[in-house]
mmCIF file of C-alpha atoms in Angstrom:
data_model
loop_
_atom_site.group_PDB
_atom_site.id
_atom_site.type_symbol
_atom_site.label_atom_id
_atom_site.label_comp_id
_atom_site.label_asym_id
_atom_site.label_seq_id
_atom_site.Cartn_x
_atom_site.Cartn_y
_atom_site.Cartn_z
ATOM 1 C CA MET A 6 0.001 0.140 -0.028
ATOM 2 C CA GLN A 7 2.703 2.406 0.562
ATOM 3 C CA ILE A 8 4.086 1.947 -2.940
ATOM 4 C CA PHE A 9 0.659 2.854 -4.114
ATOM 5 C CA VAL A 10 0.542 6.056 -1.936
ATOM 6 C CA PHE A 11 4.185 6.836 -2.997
ATOM 7 C CA THR A 12 3.188 6.512 -6.679
ATOM 8 C CA ARG A 13 -0.022 8.467 -6.300
ATOM 9 C CA ILE A 14 1.781 11.339 -4.363
ATOM 10 C CA ASN A 15 4.485 11.298 -7.068
ATOM 11 C CA PHE A 16 1.857 11.546 -9.827
ATOM 12 C CA THR A 17 0.035 14.323 -8.025
ATOM 13 C CA ASN A 18 3.366 16.079 -7.821
ATOM 14 C CA THR A 19 4.131 15.485 -11.319
ATOM 15 C CA LEU A 20 0.748 16.566 -12.508
ATOM 16 C CA GLN A 21 1.063 19.860 -10.169
ATOM 17 C CA PHE A 22 4.469 20.532 -11.706
ATOM 18 C CA ARG A 23 3.143 20.090 -15.113
ATOM 19 C CA MET A 24 0.363 22.663 -14.251
ATOM 20 C CA ASP A 25 2.589 25.152 -12.623
ATOM 21 C CA ALA A 26 5.082 24.853 -15.830
ATOM 22 C CA LEU A 27 2.125 25.293 -18.174
ATOM 23 C CA THR A 28 0.995 28.424 -16.094
ATOM 24 C CA PHE A 29 4.377 29.782 -16.105
ATOM 25 C CA LEU A 30 4.802 29.247 -19.923
ATOM 26 C CA LEU A 31 1.533 31.162 -20.644
ATOM 27 C CA ASP A 32 2.543 33.789 -18.189
ATOM 28 C CA ILE A 33 5.679 34.135 -20.076
ATOM 29 C CA LEU A 34 3.892 34.211 -23.572
ATOM 30 C CA LYS A 35 1.421 36.636 -22.034
ATOM 31 C CA TYR A 36 3.986 39.044 -20.957
ATOM 32 C CA THR A 37 6.095 38.534 -24.046
ATOM 33 C CA LEU A 38 3.237 39.293 -26.346
ATOM 34 C CA SER A 39 2.102 42.399 -24.312
ATOM 35 C CA GLY A 40 5.682 43.601 -24.349
ATOM 36 C CA PHE A 41 5.998 43.023 -27.945
ATOM 37 C CA PHE A 42 2.854 45.098 -28.623
ATOM 38 C CA VAL A 43 4.138 47.969 -26.351
ATOM 39 C CA ILE A 44 7.449 48.012 -28.225
ATOM 40 C CA LEU A 45 5.570 47.934 -31.666
ATOM 41 C CA GLY A 46 3.086 50.746 -30.572
ATOM 42 C CA SER A 47 6.334 52.942 -29.380
ATOM 43 C CA TYR A 48 8.060 52.258 -32.551
ATOM 44 C CA PHE A 49 5.096 53.379 -34.946
ATOM 45 C CA LEU A 50 4.535 56.364 -32.389
ATOM 46 C CA PHE A 51 8.114 57.359 -32.477
ATOM 47 C CA LYS A 52 8.714 56.415 -36.414
ATOM 48 C CA SER A 53 6.221 59.123 -37.020
ATOM 49 C CA GLN A 54 7.606 61.595 -34.809
ATOM 50 C CA PHE A 55 11.239 61.063 -36.177
ATOM 51 C CA ASP A 56 9.777 60.985 -39.847
ATOM 52 C CA ALA A 57 8.355 64.623 -39.338
ATOM 53 C CA TYR A 58 11.657 65.783 -37.867
ATOM 54 C CA TYR A 59 13.534 64.353 -40.652
ATOM 55 C CA ASN A 60 11.175 66.004 -43.198
ATOM 56 C CA LEU A 61 11.374 69.367 -41.447
ATOM 57 C CA LYS A 62 15.082 69.276 -41.371
ATOM 58 C CA GLU A 63 15.407 68.339 -45.081
ATOM 59 C CA LEU A 64 12.987 71.266 -45.823
ATOM 60 C CA GLU A 65 15.207 73.620 -43.789
ATOM 61 C CA TYR A 66 18.271 72.240 -45.577
ATOM 62 C CA ARG A 67 16.882 72.639 -49.079
ATOM 63 C CA SER A 68 15.421 76.091 -48.198
ATOM 64 C CA SER A 69 19.079 77.221 -47.261
ATOM 65 C CA VAL A 70 20.706 75.600 -50.265
ATOM 66 C CA LEU A 71 18.063 77.317 -52.497
ATOM 67 C CA LYS A 72 18.589 80.551 -50.722
ATOM 68 C CA ASP A 73 22.375 80.219 -51.402
ATOM 69 C CA VAL A 74 22.316 78.958 -55.029
ATOM 70 C CA LEU A 75 19.420 80.781 -56.435
ATOM 71 C CA PRO A 76 21.437 84.042 -56.777
ATOM 72 C CA LEU A 77 24.244 82.189 -58.372
ATOM 73 C CA ARG A 78 21.809 80.646 -60.979
ATOM 74 C CA LEU A 79 20.332 84.045 -61.603
ATOM 75 C CA GLN A 80 23.763 85.439 -62.153
ATOM 76 C CA ALA A 81 24.557 82.673 -64.508
ATOM 77 C CA TYR A 82 21.388 83.291 -66.729
ATOM 78 C CA GLU A 83 22.248 86.712 -66.561
ATOM 79 C CA ARG A 84 25.702 86.321 -67.890
ATOM 80 C CA MET A 85 24.376 83.870 -70.575
ATOM 81 C CA THR A 86 21.999 86.533 -71.777
ATOM 82 C CA LEU A 87 24.754 88.902 -72.108
ATOM 83 C CA PHE A 88 26.906 86.244 -73.854
ATOM 84 C CA ILE A 89 24.133 85.669 -76.506
ATOM 85 C CA GLU A 90 23.716 89.382 -76.975
ATOM 86 C CA ARG A 91 27.464 90.001 -77.338
ATOM 87 C CA ILE A 92 27.970 87.069 -80.014
ATOM 88 C CA ASN A 93 24.805 88.098 -81.893
ATOM 89 C CA PRO A 94 26.346 89.023 -85.155
ATOM 90 C CA SER A 95 24.133 92.154 -85.314
ATOM 91 C CA ASN A 96 26.072 93.588 -82.119
ATOM 92 C CA LEU A 97 29.276 91.790 -82.783
ATOM 93 C CA LEU A 98 29.834 93.272 -86.142
ATOM 94 C CA LEU A 99 28.833 96.801 -85.064
ATOM 95 C CA ARG A 100 30.935 96.564 -81.912
ATOM 96 C CA LEU A 101 34.390 95.051 -83.628
ATOM 97 C CA HIS A 102 34.134 96.960 -87.063
ATOM 98 C CA VAL A 103 37.206 99.015 -87.630
ATOM 99 C CA SER A 104 37.184 101.015 -91.136
ATOM 100 C CA GLY A 105 39.792 99.585 -93.731
ATOM 101 C CA MET A 106 39.575 96.009 -91.996
ATOM 102 C CA SER A 107 39.468 93.164 -94.600
ATOM 103 C CA ALA A 108 36.823 90.452 -94.390
ATOM 104 C CA LYS A 109 39.650 88.044 -93.220
ATOM 105 C CA GLU A 110 40.844 90.210 -90.432
ATOM 106 C CA MET A 111 37.152 90.796 -89.425
ATOM 107 C CA GLN A 112 36.637 86.880 -89.412
ATOM 108 C CA ASN A 113 39.677 86.368 -87.230
ATOM 109 C CA LEU A 114 38.503 88.925 -84.954
ATOM 110 C CA ILE A 115 35.144 87.831 -84.683
ATOM 111 C CA LEU A 116 36.140 84.128 -84.046
ATOM 112 C CA THR A 117 38.578 85.144 -81.437
ATOM 113 C CA GLU A 118 35.857 87.286 -79.525
ATOM 114 C CA VAL A 119 33.201 84.516 -79.701
ATOM 115 C CA ARG A 120 35.634 81.850 -78.338
ATOM 116 C CA ALA A 121 36.927 84.242 -75.537
ATOM 117 C CA GLU A 122 33.550 85.201 -74.476
ATOM 118 C CA TYR A 123 32.633 81.407 -74.514
ATOM 119 C CA GLN A 124 35.735 80.414 -72.318
ATOM 120 C CA HIS A 125 35.052 83.274 -70.188
ATOM 121 C CA ASN A 126 31.504 82.066 -69.478
ATOM 122 C CA LEU A 127 32.285 78.248 -69.391
ATOM 123 C CA ALA A 128 31.914 77.699 -65.619
ATOM 124 C CA GLN A 129 28.260 78.924 -65.769
ATOM 125 C CA GLN A 130 27.080 75.677 -67.238
ATOM 126 C CA ILE A 131 26.775 74.169 -63.689
ATOM 127 C CA TYR A 132 23.918 76.482 -62.757
ATOM 128 C CA LEU A 133 22.107 76.122 -65.933
ATOM 129 C CA THR A 134 19.852 73.440 -67.277
ATOM 130 C CA ASN A 135 21.320 70.969 -69.779
ATOM 131 C CA ASP A 136 18.865 72.148 -72.531
ATOM 132 C CA ALA A 137 19.892 75.962 -71.935
ATOM 133 C CA TRP A 138 23.472 75.119 -72.014
ATOM 134 C CA GLN A 139 23.290 72.927 -75.225
ATOM 135 C CA ILE A 140 21.283 75.763 -76.882
ATOM 136 C CA ILE A 141 23.912 78.186 -75.685
ATOM 137 C CA LYS A 142 26.681 75.967 -77.337
ATOM 138 C CA ARG A 143 24.566 75.619 -80.442
ATOM 139 C CA VAL A 144 24.175 79.367 -80.925
ATOM 140 C CA LYS A 145 28.035 79.780 -80.442
ATOM 141 C CA ASP A 146 28.669 77.111 -82.989
ATOM 142 C CA ASP A 147 26.040 78.440 -85.203
ATOM 143 C CA THR A 148 27.682 82.049 -85.044
ATOM 144 C CA ILE A 149 30.948 80.784 -85.900
ATOM 145 C CA SER A 150 29.384 78.761 -88.876
ATOM 146 C CA ILE A 151 27.762 81.809 -90.044
ATOM 147 C CA ILE A 152 30.979 83.923 -90.135
ATOM 148 C CA ASN A 153 33.047 81.249 -91.747
ATOM 149 C CA SER A 154 30.535 80.324 -94.394
ATOM 150 C CA ALA A 155 29.942 84.260 -95.270
ATOM 151 C CA VAL A 156 33.808 84.717 -95.705
ATOM 152 C CA LYS A 157 34.051 81.566 -97.944
ATOM 153 C CA ASN A 158 31.575 83.203 -100.420
ATOM 154 C CA LEU A 159 33.410 86.634 -100.495
ATOM 155 C CA PRO A 160 36.518 87.097 -102.716
ATOM 156 C CA ALA A 161 39.805 87.333 -101.016
ATOM 157 C CA ASP A 162 39.952 91.151 -101.255
ATOM 158 C CA ALA A 163 36.612 91.627 -99.651
ATOM 159 C CA SER A 164 36.335 94.243 -96.787
ATOM 160 C CA ALA A 165 34.706 94.004 -93.357
ATOM 161 C CA VAL A 166 31.737 95.880 -94.722
ATOM 162 C CA ASP A 167 31.209 93.227 -97.524
ATOM 163 C CA LEU A 168 31.207 90.632 -94.716
ATOM 164 C CA SER A 169 28.802 92.626 -92.520
ATOM 165 C CA LYS A 170 26.399 92.707 -95.605
ATOM 166 C CA VAL A 171 26.398 88.882 -96.425
ATOM 167 C CA VAL A 172 26.149 88.072 -92.670
ATOM 168 C CA PHE A 173 23.208 90.311 -92.283
ATOM 169 C CA SER A 174 21.264 89.096 -95.146
ATOM 170 C CA ARG A 175 21.907 85.517 -93.932
ATOM 171 C CA LEU A 176 20.279 86.780 -90.704
ATOM 172 C CA ASP A 177 17.431 88.142 -92.320
ATOM 173 C CA SER A 178 16.846 85.106 -94.299
ATOM 174 C CA ILE A 179 16.601 82.802 -91.413
ATOM 175 C CA GLU A 180 12.901 82.089 -90.406
ATOM 176 C CA GLU A 181 13.602 82.216 -86.635
ATOM 177 C CA ASN A 182 16.261 84.158 -85.273
ATOM 178 C CA PRO A 183 18.551 81.635 -82.956
ATOM 179 C CA TYR A 184 19.573 84.267 -80.700
ATOM 180 C CA GLU A 185 16.006 85.369 -79.970
ATOM 181 C CA LEU A 186 15.117 81.651 -79.481
ATOM 182 C CA ALA A 187 17.868 81.137 -76.853
ATOM 183 C CA LEU A 188 16.976 84.322 -74.903
ATOM 184 C CA LEU A 189 13.259 82.618 -74.921
ATOM 185 C CA VAL A 190 14.641 79.355 -73.515
ATOM 186 C CA ILE A 191 16.749 81.435 -70.941
ATOM 187 C CA LYS A 192 13.484 83.268 -69.909
ATOM 188 C CA LYS A 193 11.399 80.193 -69.688
ATOM 189 C CA ASP A 194 14.192 78.464 -67.442
ATOM 190 C CA ILE A 195 14.241 81.512 -65.154
ATOM 191 C CA GLN A 196 10.410 81.404 -64.761
ATOM 192 C CA GLU A 197 10.472 77.739 -63.799
ATOM 193 C CA MET A 198 12.785 78.308 -61.014
#
């Protein structure tokens, strides 16, 4: 009989231990899940606060950069406007004309002037849009092409006045003035800033 009681006590203790272990595991699961939900809720609460703070700092940074860069960009567009006006053959021929100069001398003077103006303003491209810079390069190349082709069609003893007449007639024959179109692109870019 003692063996039976001992076995019964042992069975009761084992059952009690299993019940305590199950309760213990359920308590751990309960606390773990509740802690997980608290951490998850805190994460989403703080995440929205951090995101709002980050967005505010990014906006402040962009506005400070814009405040510093905008005047430089405007200055670059001003300089490119001046460049286009200075290489426009209408202005260039009148500004560089010296009486008694041959067409070939005038050509060399014009090409030197256009290239010098371009080199002087080369760094401004970092503040311009790609389209604006490509148009400015195209206007420069077209100016050089107009002058070179006008000189080819003139006799060797032609004067600078003869060159001017040929260039002005070519500019009049063009439907859309490339210099005016370039200025329109610059104005459009400035309005989009």
